[in-house]
Amino acid sequence: MAEEKEGAAAEAIIADIQKKITDAFEVFDHECNKTVDVREIGTIIRSLGCCPSESELHDLLAEVEEEEPTGYIRLEKFLPMMTKVLMERRYRPIPEDILLRAFEVLDENKCGHLTKEELVKYMTEEGEPFTQEEMEEMLSAAVDPETNTVRYRDYITMMVVDEN
Amino acid sequence: MEQTKPLETLGTRQKIRHAFKAAVLIQRWYRRYVARLEMRRRCTWRIFQSIEYSCEQDQIKLHNFFSYLMDHFTPSSSKERDFISRMLTEEESYKDTELEKLCDYESVEVLDSYTGPHLSFPLLPDHATALLEAFKQKQQLHAHYVLKLLHETRRHLMQLPNINHVSTCYSEEITICGDLHGRLDDLFLIFYKNGLPSPEKSYVFNGDFVDRGKQSVEILIILFAFLLVYPKEVHLNRGNHEDHMVNLRYGFTKEVMQKYKVHGKKILKMLQNVFCWLPLATLIDQKVLIVHGGVSDMTDLELLAKIQRHKFVSVLRGKKRKEKSRHMDSKVINGESPVGVDPPRSSSFPGSCLQPGLASMASRTELSQWVRQTVEEELEKCRRQVGFSETPGDKELTCVSSVTMTESELESCETSESSQGEWKQIVDLLWSDPMPQEGCKMNTVRGGGCYFGPDVTENILQKHSLQLLIRSHECKQEGYEFCHNRKVLTIFSASNYYEIGSNRGAYYQANKTAHTLTLRQRISRVEESAFRALREKLFAHTSDLICAFKGYDQEETGTITLSDWATAVESVLHLGLPWRMLRPQLVHSTAGGLLEYKSWLDYLAVEQRSKEHIQSSLLETIYRNRSNLETIFRIIDSDHSGLISFEEFHQTWTLFSSHMNIELTDDGISDLARSIDFNKDGNIDFNEFLEAFRLIEHTHCDDKAALPTSDGC
């Protein structure tokens, strides 16, 4: 009896997850034919709560792309993959304190802020580099115009509040 | 020294690795943040779109209601008949002399105290630029000049064919602009970035100049002025909003009356006769076709070229007053058949339909559907027999006399078929939208026009050796969008169409490959207003929602799962929104994944409730009906004075209560009318009108409460 109930509960969870995924998918399904542009997959996956790196994203994409890439991803391939990702709780978001430590690593002089040039250098030359557009967007919110620096502690707090 | 070197290198390498990892972390986090913003932006977009479309559907239902009444309401007195006819009669397209008498500008005096721009005709480029400057300074053009401008514009438009032919031989480039919708700043921006119209710079403005934005008047004045100054270079297409019936609802009528308190009526009447003369399409170099909405599988450019376009003052109205020439123009209210009826030909209607008694109508939707079917049946009957009757000796004919068809003389007239075909051609051009699937089907969302597929596009392009179809009519997030293998380009020029920051406007330059996008979005503000609108909608359906939620709460715990919440909400609102994505913004407190739905609904109500003693169900109904009521009020208020007489109020009430399935005696209405006129000036203004509705509902609810109820919920 208990097992049955558990089974039913698990099924309900899966069904719920699948509906969530489908909803998110449909927001980008402009032609209402259960496909989305491959360039939007990253946005969809991230808005479902995951925080993969670019290379992790590439791996996920490889799983759902057609053999002959068409530029579109179909829901029927995306759904099972994404369900698994959510069930296994992969690519969890980064806690605030870890993020703070990351900024501190880049802050060589430990002065509590990065200069605009430093941030640009790191973000466009290190890691998985930003495009120019991404860099500009980040700067527009992160840089304190008076001092031309990025007070990263405040920045993090602001972004986190924004999310909620 | 040598020993420390390897240590240093190790430290550096580690540092580099750490920096790399740190950077990846930050980038990962940032990209996720951006993705979530993007999702929010898209969701907001969907909310606005779905709400807007459901409003358009409402309007169509409203028109169905009026057509039904037109065919079925038997006026018990000539006064009633006059009232109805005044309410429902089409304005005729006037001759020049009649119009000049009715909307004369000579009698409109320009006082010395007027500090705005002065126009003299024929217009010169300086006048046009002076107008631009004046509007930038927030000045207003005097009604005298407005009227004169409208007369001259009409005179010019009358010479133009239905399909305007433009060649790029003479001017180097042509700029095509989509819907402006009263956003003057956008027009300024386009002129600033692209330059003013001139012999070297042609423009095509693709309809929907008015409504929604608050400066529709100024936009029209500027467009018409440039049209007159550069007649060979400036081209205007008619949009579905260049239609006084649509203007009643979407704000243009209001704007005109507010800005021109004394002469607004004249201006509005004049405008009706200008709008109907706007060309229906523009053709560039015989290769690029520009229309406001789209096409259908019946679109026939040759037929379109021959139509007398000015006869179709509004494409939303019912029967038209007969012209002296006795040529009958009857129009279907909208070509819509119930979904699922193929093929999309307006002349086929269901043969039979249900005839339940009014009293047994459970919901408004049922009633609307029944109304629609009955209307179509009746119209079919009328078309088969006759246009409408003519009582002997009457010079002026009214539509309502068709109701008493059996008593009066019947008169056969010809080819209602052909004029109906013409009407459909125009509606298709102004109201259609492209769809990704092949084929052509009724545009049930808009209630008029079609959804046309890539094959329809292909056919029409091939048939007339065209290369591209440019249209507007739909708000696109980026301001423009290609579809149908890049054979159809949608341009939307009114940025901030729904709310500041919601989309970017765009205009398309032929002969140039660049598509210029303007304006950045600011997300949270747009989002806020989208969700406010959505919460209003939810609140307006509180009782239906409770029923739906209870359905998922069999054990009456007062809670439901969030998943069930999403399904239930969609089943009530039918907006097609991704509720699970929107949930975090709508539902704030949940315990263990469960929602206490009653308290959630109360929370929604707190926002909407203004007075404690108003019962929530009344408020719901008012909210649901407010815009309909406002439209009805404006239609009744035929002189646009903002007031209606007791008599008119009485009539309105009788009609509306039958539609709403509320019973009220004549005396009851009269007493009500008297008591509503709070300031005892013998007139009722719109707020008093609304108040009346609330009180009626209140009475009705009380009566209901007195009877034993079997609650279906």
Short mmCIF file of N, CA and C in Angstrom, two decimals, chain B residues 47 50-55 57-58 530-542 545 572-573 575 579 604 608 620 623-624:
data_model
loop_
_atom_site.label_atom_id
_atom_site.label_comp_id
_atom_site.label_asym_id
_atom_site.label_seq_id
_atom_site.Cartn_x
_atom_site.Cartn_y
_atom_site.Cartn_z
N ILE B 47 1.58 37.62 -21.80
CA ILE B 47 0.43 38.11 -21.01
C ILE B 47 -0.28 39.23 -21.76
N SER B 50 -2.12 37.97 -24.91
CA SER B 50 -3.33 37.17 -24.73
C SER B 50 -4.46 38.04 -24.21
N ILE B 51 -4.15 38.98 -23.34
CA ILE B 51 -5.20 39.85 -22.83
C ILE B 51 -5.74 40.72 -23.96
N GLU B 52 -4.85 41.20 -24.80
CA GLU B 52 -5.33 42.05 -25.88
C GLU B 52 -6.23 41.31 -26.82
N TYR B 53 -5.85 40.12 -27.17
CA TYR B 53 -6.70 39.37 -28.10
C TYR B 53 -8.05 39.07 -27.49
N SER B 54 -8.05 38.78 -26.18
CA SER B 54 -9.36 38.47 -25.61
C SER B 54 -10.22 39.72 -25.56
N CYS B 55 -9.59 40.89 -25.48
CA CYS B 55 -10.36 42.13 -25.58
C CYS B 55 -10.97 42.27 -26.95
N GLN B 57 -11.81 39.96 -28.92
CA GLN B 57 -12.94 39.05 -29.03
C GLN B 57 -14.17 39.64 -28.38
N ASP B 58 -13.95 40.28 -27.23
CA ASP B 58 -15.06 40.92 -26.53
C ASP B 58 -15.77 41.90 -27.44
N ALA B 530 2.03 44.24 -16.61
CA ALA B 530 1.43 43.03 -17.18
C ALA B 530 0.77 42.21 -16.09
N PHE B 531 1.49 42.08 -14.98
CA PHE B 531 0.91 41.27 -13.92
C PHE B 531 -0.26 41.94 -13.24
N ARG B 532 -0.23 43.25 -13.21
CA ARG B 532 -1.38 43.94 -12.66
C ARG B 532 -2.61 43.64 -13.49
N ALA B 533 -2.44 43.72 -14.81
CA ALA B 533 -3.56 43.42 -15.70
C ALA B 533 -4.04 41.98 -15.53
N LEU B 534 -3.07 41.09 -15.34
CA LEU B 534 -3.42 39.69 -15.20
C LEU B 534 -4.17 39.44 -13.90
N ARG B 535 -3.73 40.08 -12.83
CA ARG B 535 -4.41 39.90 -11.55
C ARG B 535 -5.83 40.43 -11.62
N GLU B 536 -5.99 41.53 -12.35
CA GLU B 536 -7.34 42.06 -12.55
C GLU B 536 -8.23 41.03 -13.21
N LYS B 537 -7.68 40.41 -14.24
CA LYS B 537 -8.44 39.39 -14.96
C LYS B 537 -8.80 38.24 -14.05
N LEU B 538 -7.83 37.82 -13.27
CA LEU B 538 -8.08 36.70 -12.38
C LEU B 538 -9.20 37.06 -11.41
N PHE B 539 -9.10 38.26 -10.86
CA PHE B 539 -10.10 38.70 -9.91
C PHE B 539 -11.49 38.71 -10.54
N ALA B 540 -11.54 39.16 -11.79
CA ALA B 540 -12.84 39.24 -12.45
C ALA B 540 -13.50 37.88 -12.62
N HIS B 541 -12.74 36.83 -12.43
CA HIS B 541 -13.31 35.49 -12.59
C HIS B 541 -13.31 34.71 -11.27
N THR B 542 -13.35 35.45 -10.18
CA THR B 542 -13.24 34.81 -8.87
C THR B 542 -14.21 33.65 -8.69
N LEU B 545 -13.30 30.70 -10.67
CA LEU B 545 -12.07 30.09 -10.17
C LEU B 545 -12.35 29.23 -8.94
N VAL B 572 -10.24 28.25 -16.71
CA VAL B 572 -11.21 29.33 -16.53
C VAL B 572 -10.91 30.51 -17.45
N LEU B 573 -9.63 30.88 -17.53
CA LEU B 573 -9.32 32.10 -18.28
C LEU B 573 -9.08 31.89 -19.76
N LEU B 575 -6.40 31.77 -21.51
CA LEU B 575 -5.48 32.74 -22.11
C LEU B 575 -4.29 32.07 -22.76
N TRP B 579 1.34 29.17 -17.16
CA TRP B 579 1.05 29.51 -15.78
C TRP B 579 2.13 29.08 -14.81
N LEU B 604 -6.06 38.69 -3.92
CA LEU B 604 -6.29 39.35 -5.21
C LEU B 604 -7.32 40.45 -5.06
N GLN B 608 -8.19 45.06 -5.65
CA GLN B 608 -9.22 45.62 -6.52
C GLN B 608 -10.32 46.34 -5.76
N GLU B 620 -16.79 41.98 -9.45
CA GLU B 620 -16.34 41.09 -10.52
C GLU B 620 -17.05 41.40 -11.82
N TYR B 623 -16.16 44.70 -13.31
CA TYR B 623 -14.85 44.65 -13.95
C TYR B 623 -14.91 43.93 -15.27
N ARG B 624 -15.62 42.83 -15.27
CA ARG B 624 -15.69 42.06 -16.50
C ARG B 624 -16.34 42.86 -17.60
#
